[in-house]
Short mmCIF file of C-alpha atoms in Angstrom, two decimals:
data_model
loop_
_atom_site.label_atom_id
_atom_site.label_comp_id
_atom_site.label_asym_id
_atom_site.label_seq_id
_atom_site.Cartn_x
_atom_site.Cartn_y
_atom_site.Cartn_z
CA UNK A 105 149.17 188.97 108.96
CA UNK A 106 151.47 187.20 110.65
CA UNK A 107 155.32 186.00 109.15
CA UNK A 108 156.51 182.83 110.69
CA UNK A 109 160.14 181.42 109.70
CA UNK A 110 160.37 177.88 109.26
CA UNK A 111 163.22 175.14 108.45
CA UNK A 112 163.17 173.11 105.33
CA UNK A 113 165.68 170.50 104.40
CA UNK A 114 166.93 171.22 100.64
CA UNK A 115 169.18 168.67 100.48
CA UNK A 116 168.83 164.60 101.52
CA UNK A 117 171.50 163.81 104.86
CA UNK A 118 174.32 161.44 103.19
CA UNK A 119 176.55 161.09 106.24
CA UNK A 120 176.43 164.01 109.30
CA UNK A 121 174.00 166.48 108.46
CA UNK A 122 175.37 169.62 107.63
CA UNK A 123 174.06 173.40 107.83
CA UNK A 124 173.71 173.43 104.00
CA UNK A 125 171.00 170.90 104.03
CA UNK A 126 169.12 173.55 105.57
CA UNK A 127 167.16 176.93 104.56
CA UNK A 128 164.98 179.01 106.64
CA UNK A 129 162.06 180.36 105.35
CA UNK A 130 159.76 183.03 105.44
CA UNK A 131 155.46 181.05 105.51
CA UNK A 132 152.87 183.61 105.07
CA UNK A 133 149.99 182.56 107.83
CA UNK A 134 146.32 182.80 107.03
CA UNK A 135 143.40 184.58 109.14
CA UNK A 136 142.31 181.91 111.91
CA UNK A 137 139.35 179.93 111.17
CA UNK A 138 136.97 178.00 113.84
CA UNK A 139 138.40 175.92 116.22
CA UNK A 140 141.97 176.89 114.96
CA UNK A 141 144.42 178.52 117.30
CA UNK A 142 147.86 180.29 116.94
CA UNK A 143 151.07 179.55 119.20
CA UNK A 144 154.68 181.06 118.95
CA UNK A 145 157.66 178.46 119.26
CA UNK A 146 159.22 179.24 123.28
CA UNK A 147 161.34 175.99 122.71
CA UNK A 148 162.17 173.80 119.76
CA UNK A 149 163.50 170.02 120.60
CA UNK A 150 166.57 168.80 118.71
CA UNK A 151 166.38 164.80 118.89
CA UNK A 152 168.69 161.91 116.86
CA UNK A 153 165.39 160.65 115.44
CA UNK A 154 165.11 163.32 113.44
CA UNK A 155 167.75 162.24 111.38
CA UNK A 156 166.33 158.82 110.45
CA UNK A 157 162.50 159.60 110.61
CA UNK A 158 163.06 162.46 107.69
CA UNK A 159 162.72 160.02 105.01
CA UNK A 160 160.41 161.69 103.12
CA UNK A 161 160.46 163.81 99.81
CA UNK A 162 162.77 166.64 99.52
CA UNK A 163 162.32 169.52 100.32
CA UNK A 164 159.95 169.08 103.01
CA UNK A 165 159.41 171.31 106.84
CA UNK A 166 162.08 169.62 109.60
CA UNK A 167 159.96 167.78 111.85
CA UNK A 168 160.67 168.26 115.40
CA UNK A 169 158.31 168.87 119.00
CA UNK A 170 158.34 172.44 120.02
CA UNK A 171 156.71 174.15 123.31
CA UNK A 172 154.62 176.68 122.23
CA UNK A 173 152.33 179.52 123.68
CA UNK A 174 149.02 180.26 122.63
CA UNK A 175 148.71 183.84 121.53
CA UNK A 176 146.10 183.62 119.41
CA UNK A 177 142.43 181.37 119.71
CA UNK A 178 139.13 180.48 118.07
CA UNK A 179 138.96 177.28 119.99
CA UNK A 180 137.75 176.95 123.89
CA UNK A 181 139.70 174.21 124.81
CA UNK A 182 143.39 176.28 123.88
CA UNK A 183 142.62 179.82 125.52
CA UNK A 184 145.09 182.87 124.43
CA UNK A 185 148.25 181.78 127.23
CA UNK A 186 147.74 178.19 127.38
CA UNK A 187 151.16 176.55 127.18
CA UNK A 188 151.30 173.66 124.80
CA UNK A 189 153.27 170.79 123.43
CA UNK A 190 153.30 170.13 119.77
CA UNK A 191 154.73 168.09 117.03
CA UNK A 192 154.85 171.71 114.88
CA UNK A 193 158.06 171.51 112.96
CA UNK A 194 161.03 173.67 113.21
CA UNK A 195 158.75 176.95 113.23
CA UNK A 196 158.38 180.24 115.08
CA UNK A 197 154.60 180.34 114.66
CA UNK A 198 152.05 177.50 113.83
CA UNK A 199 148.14 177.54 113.28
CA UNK A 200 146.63 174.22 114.40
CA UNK A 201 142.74 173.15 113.72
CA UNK A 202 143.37 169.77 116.29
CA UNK A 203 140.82 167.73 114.83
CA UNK A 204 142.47 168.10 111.39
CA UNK A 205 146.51 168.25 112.03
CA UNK A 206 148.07 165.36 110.12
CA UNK A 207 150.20 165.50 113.31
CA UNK A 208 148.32 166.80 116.14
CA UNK A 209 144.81 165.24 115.98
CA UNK A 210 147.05 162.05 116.99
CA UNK A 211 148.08 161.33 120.44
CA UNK A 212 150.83 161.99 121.60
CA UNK A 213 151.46 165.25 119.69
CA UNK A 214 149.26 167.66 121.04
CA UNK A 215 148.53 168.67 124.83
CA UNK A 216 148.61 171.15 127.07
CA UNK A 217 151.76 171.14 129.72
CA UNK A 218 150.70 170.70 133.12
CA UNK A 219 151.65 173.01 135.88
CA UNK A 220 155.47 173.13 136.59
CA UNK A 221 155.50 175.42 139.04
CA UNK A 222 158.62 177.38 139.57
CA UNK A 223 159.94 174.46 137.00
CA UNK A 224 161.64 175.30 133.63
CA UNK A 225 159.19 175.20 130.63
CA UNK A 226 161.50 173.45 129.00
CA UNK A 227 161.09 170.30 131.21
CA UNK A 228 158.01 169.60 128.69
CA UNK A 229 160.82 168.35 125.83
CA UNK A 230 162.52 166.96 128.24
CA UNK A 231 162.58 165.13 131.37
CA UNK A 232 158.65 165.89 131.67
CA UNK A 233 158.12 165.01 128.13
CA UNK A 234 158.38 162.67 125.29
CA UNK A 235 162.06 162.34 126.29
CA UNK A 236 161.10 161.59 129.76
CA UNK A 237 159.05 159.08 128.79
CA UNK A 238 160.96 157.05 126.81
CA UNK A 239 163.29 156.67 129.54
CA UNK A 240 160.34 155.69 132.42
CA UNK A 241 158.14 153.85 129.74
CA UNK A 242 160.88 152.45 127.92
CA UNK A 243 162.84 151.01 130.94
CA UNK A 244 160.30 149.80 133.25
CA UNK A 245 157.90 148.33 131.00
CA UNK A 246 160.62 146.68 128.82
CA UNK A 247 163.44 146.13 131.12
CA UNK A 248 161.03 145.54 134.20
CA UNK A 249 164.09 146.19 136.19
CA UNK A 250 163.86 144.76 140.07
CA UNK A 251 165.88 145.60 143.00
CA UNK A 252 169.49 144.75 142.86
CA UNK A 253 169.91 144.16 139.34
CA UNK A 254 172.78 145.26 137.22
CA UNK A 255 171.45 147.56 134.75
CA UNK A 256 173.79 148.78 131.82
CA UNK A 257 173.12 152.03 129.68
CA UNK A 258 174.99 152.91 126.10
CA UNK A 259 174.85 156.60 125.14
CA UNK A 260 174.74 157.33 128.68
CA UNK A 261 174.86 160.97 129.32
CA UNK A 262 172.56 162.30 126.44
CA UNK A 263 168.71 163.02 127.58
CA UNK A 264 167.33 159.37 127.32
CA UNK A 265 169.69 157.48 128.94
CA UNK A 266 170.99 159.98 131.98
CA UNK A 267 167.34 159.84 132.62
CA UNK A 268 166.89 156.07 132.48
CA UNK A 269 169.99 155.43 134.96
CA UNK A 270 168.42 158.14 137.51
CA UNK A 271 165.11 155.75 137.25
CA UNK A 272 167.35 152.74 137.46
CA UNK A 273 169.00 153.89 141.31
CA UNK A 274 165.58 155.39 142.26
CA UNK A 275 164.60 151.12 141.91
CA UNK A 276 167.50 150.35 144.06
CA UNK A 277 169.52 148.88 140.91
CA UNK A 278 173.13 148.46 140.05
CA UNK A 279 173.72 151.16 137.00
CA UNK A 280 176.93 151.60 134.81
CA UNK A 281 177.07 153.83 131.84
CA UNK A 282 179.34 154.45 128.78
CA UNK A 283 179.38 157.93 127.17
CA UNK A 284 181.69 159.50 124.85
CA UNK A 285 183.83 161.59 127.07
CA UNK A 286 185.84 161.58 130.39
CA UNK A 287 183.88 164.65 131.38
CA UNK A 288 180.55 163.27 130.92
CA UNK A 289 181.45 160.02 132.47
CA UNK A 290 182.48 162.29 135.89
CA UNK A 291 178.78 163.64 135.78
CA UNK A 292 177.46 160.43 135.59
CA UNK A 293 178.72 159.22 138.44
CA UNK A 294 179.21 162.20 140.81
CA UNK A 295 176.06 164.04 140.15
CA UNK A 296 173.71 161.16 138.58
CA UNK A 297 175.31 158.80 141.18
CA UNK A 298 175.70 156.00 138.53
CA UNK A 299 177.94 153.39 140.32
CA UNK A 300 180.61 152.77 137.35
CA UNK A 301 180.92 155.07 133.96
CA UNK A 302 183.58 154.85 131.46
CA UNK A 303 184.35 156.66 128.27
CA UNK A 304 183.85 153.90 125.58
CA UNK A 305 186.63 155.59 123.30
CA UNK A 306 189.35 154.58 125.56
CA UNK A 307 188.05 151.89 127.35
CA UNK A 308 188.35 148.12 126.59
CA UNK A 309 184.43 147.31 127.46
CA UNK A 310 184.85 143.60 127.70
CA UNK A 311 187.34 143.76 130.31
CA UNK A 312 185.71 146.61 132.29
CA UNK A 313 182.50 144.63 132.43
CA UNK A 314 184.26 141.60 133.44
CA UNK A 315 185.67 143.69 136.34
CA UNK A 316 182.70 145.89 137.22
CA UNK A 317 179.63 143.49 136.53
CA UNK A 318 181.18 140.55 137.65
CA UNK A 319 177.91 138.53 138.44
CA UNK A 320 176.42 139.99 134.34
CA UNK A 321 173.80 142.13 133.25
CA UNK A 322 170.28 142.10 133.98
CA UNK A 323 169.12 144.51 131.78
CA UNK A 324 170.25 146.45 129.08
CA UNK A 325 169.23 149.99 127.42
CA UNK A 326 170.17 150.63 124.30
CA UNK A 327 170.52 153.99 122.61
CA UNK A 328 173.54 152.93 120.37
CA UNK A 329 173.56 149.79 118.43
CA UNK A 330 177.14 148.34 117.24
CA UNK A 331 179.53 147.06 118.81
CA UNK A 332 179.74 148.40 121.98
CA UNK A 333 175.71 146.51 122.02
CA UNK A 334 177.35 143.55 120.95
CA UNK A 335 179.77 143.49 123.75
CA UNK A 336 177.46 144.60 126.44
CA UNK A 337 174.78 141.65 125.39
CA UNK A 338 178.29 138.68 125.79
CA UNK A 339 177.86 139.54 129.51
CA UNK A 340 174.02 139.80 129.82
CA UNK A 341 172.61 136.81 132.15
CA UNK A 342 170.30 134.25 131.27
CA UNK A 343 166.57 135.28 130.84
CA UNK A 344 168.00 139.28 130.27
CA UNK A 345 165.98 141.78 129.44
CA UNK A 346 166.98 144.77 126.67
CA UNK A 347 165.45 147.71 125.33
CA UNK A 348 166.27 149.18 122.11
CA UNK A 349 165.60 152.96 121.86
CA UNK A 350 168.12 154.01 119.56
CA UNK A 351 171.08 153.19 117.32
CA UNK A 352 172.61 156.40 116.79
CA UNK A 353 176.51 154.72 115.84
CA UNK A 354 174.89 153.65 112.36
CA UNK A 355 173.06 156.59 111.92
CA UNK A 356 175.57 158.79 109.73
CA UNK A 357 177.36 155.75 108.78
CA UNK A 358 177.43 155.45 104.93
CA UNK A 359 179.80 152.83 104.66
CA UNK A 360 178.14 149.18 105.15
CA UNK A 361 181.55 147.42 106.45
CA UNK A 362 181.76 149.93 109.14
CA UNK A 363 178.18 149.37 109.84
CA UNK A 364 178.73 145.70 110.85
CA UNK A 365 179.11 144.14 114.82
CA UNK A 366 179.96 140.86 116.21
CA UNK A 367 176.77 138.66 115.49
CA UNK A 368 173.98 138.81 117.88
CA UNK A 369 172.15 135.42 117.82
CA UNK A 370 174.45 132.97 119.94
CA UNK A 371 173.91 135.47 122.86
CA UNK A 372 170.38 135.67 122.40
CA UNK A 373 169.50 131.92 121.87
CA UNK A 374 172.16 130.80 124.74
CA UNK A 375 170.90 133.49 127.45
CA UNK A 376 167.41 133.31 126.06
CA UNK A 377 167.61 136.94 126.19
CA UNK A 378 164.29 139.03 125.50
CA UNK A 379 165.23 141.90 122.85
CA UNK A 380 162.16 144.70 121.99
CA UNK A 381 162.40 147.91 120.25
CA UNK A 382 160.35 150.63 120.95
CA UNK A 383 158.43 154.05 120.44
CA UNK A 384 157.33 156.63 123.04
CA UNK A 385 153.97 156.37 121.06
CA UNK A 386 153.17 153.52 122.09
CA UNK A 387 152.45 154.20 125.43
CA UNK A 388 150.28 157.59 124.12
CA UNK A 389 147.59 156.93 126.24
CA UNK A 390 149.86 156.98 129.15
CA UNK A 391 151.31 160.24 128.34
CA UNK A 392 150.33 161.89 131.31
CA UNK A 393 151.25 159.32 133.62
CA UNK A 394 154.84 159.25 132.66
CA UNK A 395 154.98 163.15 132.91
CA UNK A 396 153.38 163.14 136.43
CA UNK A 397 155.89 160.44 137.86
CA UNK A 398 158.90 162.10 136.40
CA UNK A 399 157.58 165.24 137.35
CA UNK A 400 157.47 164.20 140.70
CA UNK A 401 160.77 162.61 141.07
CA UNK A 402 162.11 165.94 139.99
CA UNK A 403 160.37 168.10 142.44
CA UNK A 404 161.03 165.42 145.08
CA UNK A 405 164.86 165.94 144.19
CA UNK A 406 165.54 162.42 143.13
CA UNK A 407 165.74 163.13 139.18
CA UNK A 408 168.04 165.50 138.22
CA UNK A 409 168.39 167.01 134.69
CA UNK A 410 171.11 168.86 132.41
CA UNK A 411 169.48 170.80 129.28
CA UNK A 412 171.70 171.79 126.46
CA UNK A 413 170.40 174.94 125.30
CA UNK A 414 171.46 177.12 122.28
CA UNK A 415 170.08 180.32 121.39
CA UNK A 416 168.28 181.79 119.13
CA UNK A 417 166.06 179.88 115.66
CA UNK A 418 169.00 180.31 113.80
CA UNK A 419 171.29 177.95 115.66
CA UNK A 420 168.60 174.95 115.32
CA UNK A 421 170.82 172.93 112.36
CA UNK A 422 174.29 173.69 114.28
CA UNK A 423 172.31 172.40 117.43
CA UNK A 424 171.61 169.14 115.51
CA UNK A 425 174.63 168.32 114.04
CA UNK A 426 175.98 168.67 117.21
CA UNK A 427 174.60 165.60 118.56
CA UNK A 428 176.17 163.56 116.09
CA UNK A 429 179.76 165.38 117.09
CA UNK A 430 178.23 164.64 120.87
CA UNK A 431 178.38 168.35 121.70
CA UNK A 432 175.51 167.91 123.77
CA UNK A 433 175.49 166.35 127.32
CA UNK A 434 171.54 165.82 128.61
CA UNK A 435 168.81 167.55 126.12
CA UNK A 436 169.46 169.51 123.29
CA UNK A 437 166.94 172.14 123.32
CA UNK A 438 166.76 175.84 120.77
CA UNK A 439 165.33 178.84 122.35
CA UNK A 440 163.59 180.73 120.09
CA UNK A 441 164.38 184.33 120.91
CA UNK A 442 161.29 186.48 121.24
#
C-alpha cells in the first residue's frame, strides 16, 4: 500500500491566496492495474495560472505539472526509472493508466524528459519545459521578431519572460524589460544582457520609453496586463506585433476600479497593431521541438536560467503566494524531499 499526500484547496482564492485555502492530505493508492504505472513527485511546478485556471468546484486536488520518477510499472512504454513529466497535481505519488487520465491521455501532459545530461532535472518545468515553451513558441510564432527590432517584455524577470528576452538577443533584437525590483532589473541586464531594464514601481514608463526606444516598439510580450500594457502599446509602431501570455496585475485584484487601464483601441486601430493571446497547448504537437531548441541554447551557453526553489511538499502554498508578493525571480519550483 502506498500513502501519497496531496493538496486540496478548501477554500475559493478572493484576493492573494493564502495558506489557509490549503490542506494536505493523506490518498490511499490502489494495487496497479494493466498498463498503469506509479511515479513519486522529484519536482512540483508553482505557476500564476494556477490561480485563474482553478475555477472549478471546491474542494478539488491543486492542479499543477510535476517531474516525476517511475518507481513502479505495468506498462512497457514507462519502465521502473523512466523520468517523466506530468500534469499530476500537487502530489507525492500518482498512478497513471495514459490512455485513460482526464489529464494525461492529452498532449501536452504526459512524456518522458529527454536526456539532460549533467543538466538539472528540473529544467523539464522550466526552461526545457512547458515554461520554456511558452517563451520560444509564444514569441517567435506570435511576435515573429526579426533582427534589429525593439522588443519590450512586462514581468520581466519571472520564468516566461527572462526566457523570452534571452530568445529575443539570441535573434539579434533590441530587448528592454520591466520587473518589480531594482535587484531583478540588475540581473536582467548584467547577466541576461537585456539592453535597458527598469523597476516599473519607481519608474515613469512613458518617459523611459520615450528615452530608451526612441524609434517604438516592434513587438511586445505580455505577461502583465494593466497599465503598464497600456503604456507600452502608446509607443508600439505601426503594423506591431504583441503576445499576450499573462495578466497577472488583475489576477488578485477584487476591486473592478482598480482593475481598469487607459483604453486600448485607438492604439490598436491607429498602429494597426496585431494583438493574440495564447496557450503553450497549442503548439502540443511541437512539444519536443521547443524543448530540443531551448535545450540546446542552454548547453550551447546562450540561455541562461535562475530556478527559485523551496524545499520540501510542505512549502508548495507559501511557494505560490509568493509569486503574487514577487518573491520569486526566474521559476518557482518545490522539491519534494525524499
Amino acid at each position: 500500500m502506498v500513502l501519497a499526500k496531496k493538496y486540496i484547496v478548501v477554500k475559493p482564492f478572493e484576493g492573494v491566496p493564502k495558506e489557509s485555502d490549503f490542506q494536505i492530505v493523506e490518498d490511499e493508492l490502489p494495487e496497479l492495474q494493466e498498463t498503469e504505472f506509479l511515479t513519486k513527485a522529484a519536482y512540483i511546478s508553482v505557476d500564476p495560472y494556477q490561480r485563474m485556471k482553478l475555477k472549478t468546484k471546491i474542494p478539488c486536488d491543486m492542479i499543477g505539472g510535476q517531474i516525476a520518477k517511475v518507481i513502479e510499472s505495468k506498462n512497457p512504454e514507462y519502465p521502473v526509472g523512466t523520468w517523466v513529466m506530468g500534469h499530476f497535481g500537487w502530489r507525492t505519488h500518482t498512478i497513471t493508466k495514459p490512455e485513460n487520465d482526464k489529464y494525461c491521455a492529452q498532449k501536452p501532459y504526459l512524456y518522458i524528459l529527454p536526456d539532460f545530461g549533467d543538466l538539472p532535472l528540473s529544467l523539464g518545468l522550466g526552461v526545457c519545459g512547458r515554461v520554456g515553451n511558452s517563451a520560444y513558441f509564444g514569441f517567435t510564432e506570435i511576435c515573429k521578431p526579426k533582427n534589429g527590432e525593439t522588443v519590450v517584455i512586462s514581468g520581466a524577470a519571472g520564468a516566461v519572460g527572462s526566457h523570452v528576452g534571452q530568445i529575443a538577443k539570441i535573434l539579434g533584437c533590441k530587448v528592454i524589460g520591466f520587473a518589480g525590483t531594482d535587484e531583478k532589473c540588475e540581473w536582467l541586464a548584467k547577466d541576461l544582457n537585456f539592453d535597458f531594464a527598469a523597476n516599473y514601481k519607481t519608474t515613469d514608463l512613458n518617459s523611459y520609453l520615450k528615452e530608451n526606444a526612441p524609434e517604438g516598439v516592434d513587438c511586445y510580450f505580455d505577461n502583465v496586463g494593466g497599465e503598464i500594457s497600456s503604456t507600452v502599446l502608446s509607443h508600439m509602431n505601426s503594423y506591431g506585433r504583441v503576445a499576450v501570455c499573462g495578466a497577472i496585475s488583475s489576477y488578485n485584484e477584487t476591486d473592478p476600479e482598480k482593475r481598469k487601464a487607459t483604453i486600448l483601441q485607438p492604439f490598436i486601430v491607429a498602429k494597426q497593431l496585431k494583438i493574440e493571446g495564447f496557450l503553450v497547448n497549442q503548439f502540443a504537437d511541437r512539444t519536443h521541438e521547443g524543448i530540443n531548441q531551448n535545450l540546446k541554447w542552454v548547453k550551447e551557453g546562450k540561455l541562461k536560467y535562475k530556478e527559485y526553489v523551496t524545499d520540501g511538499f510542505e512549502s508548495a502554498a507559501k511557494a505560490f503566494i509568493g509569486l503574487f508578493k514577487g518573491d520569486n525571480t526566474g521559476k518557482t519550483l518545490v522539491k519534494v524531499n525524499w
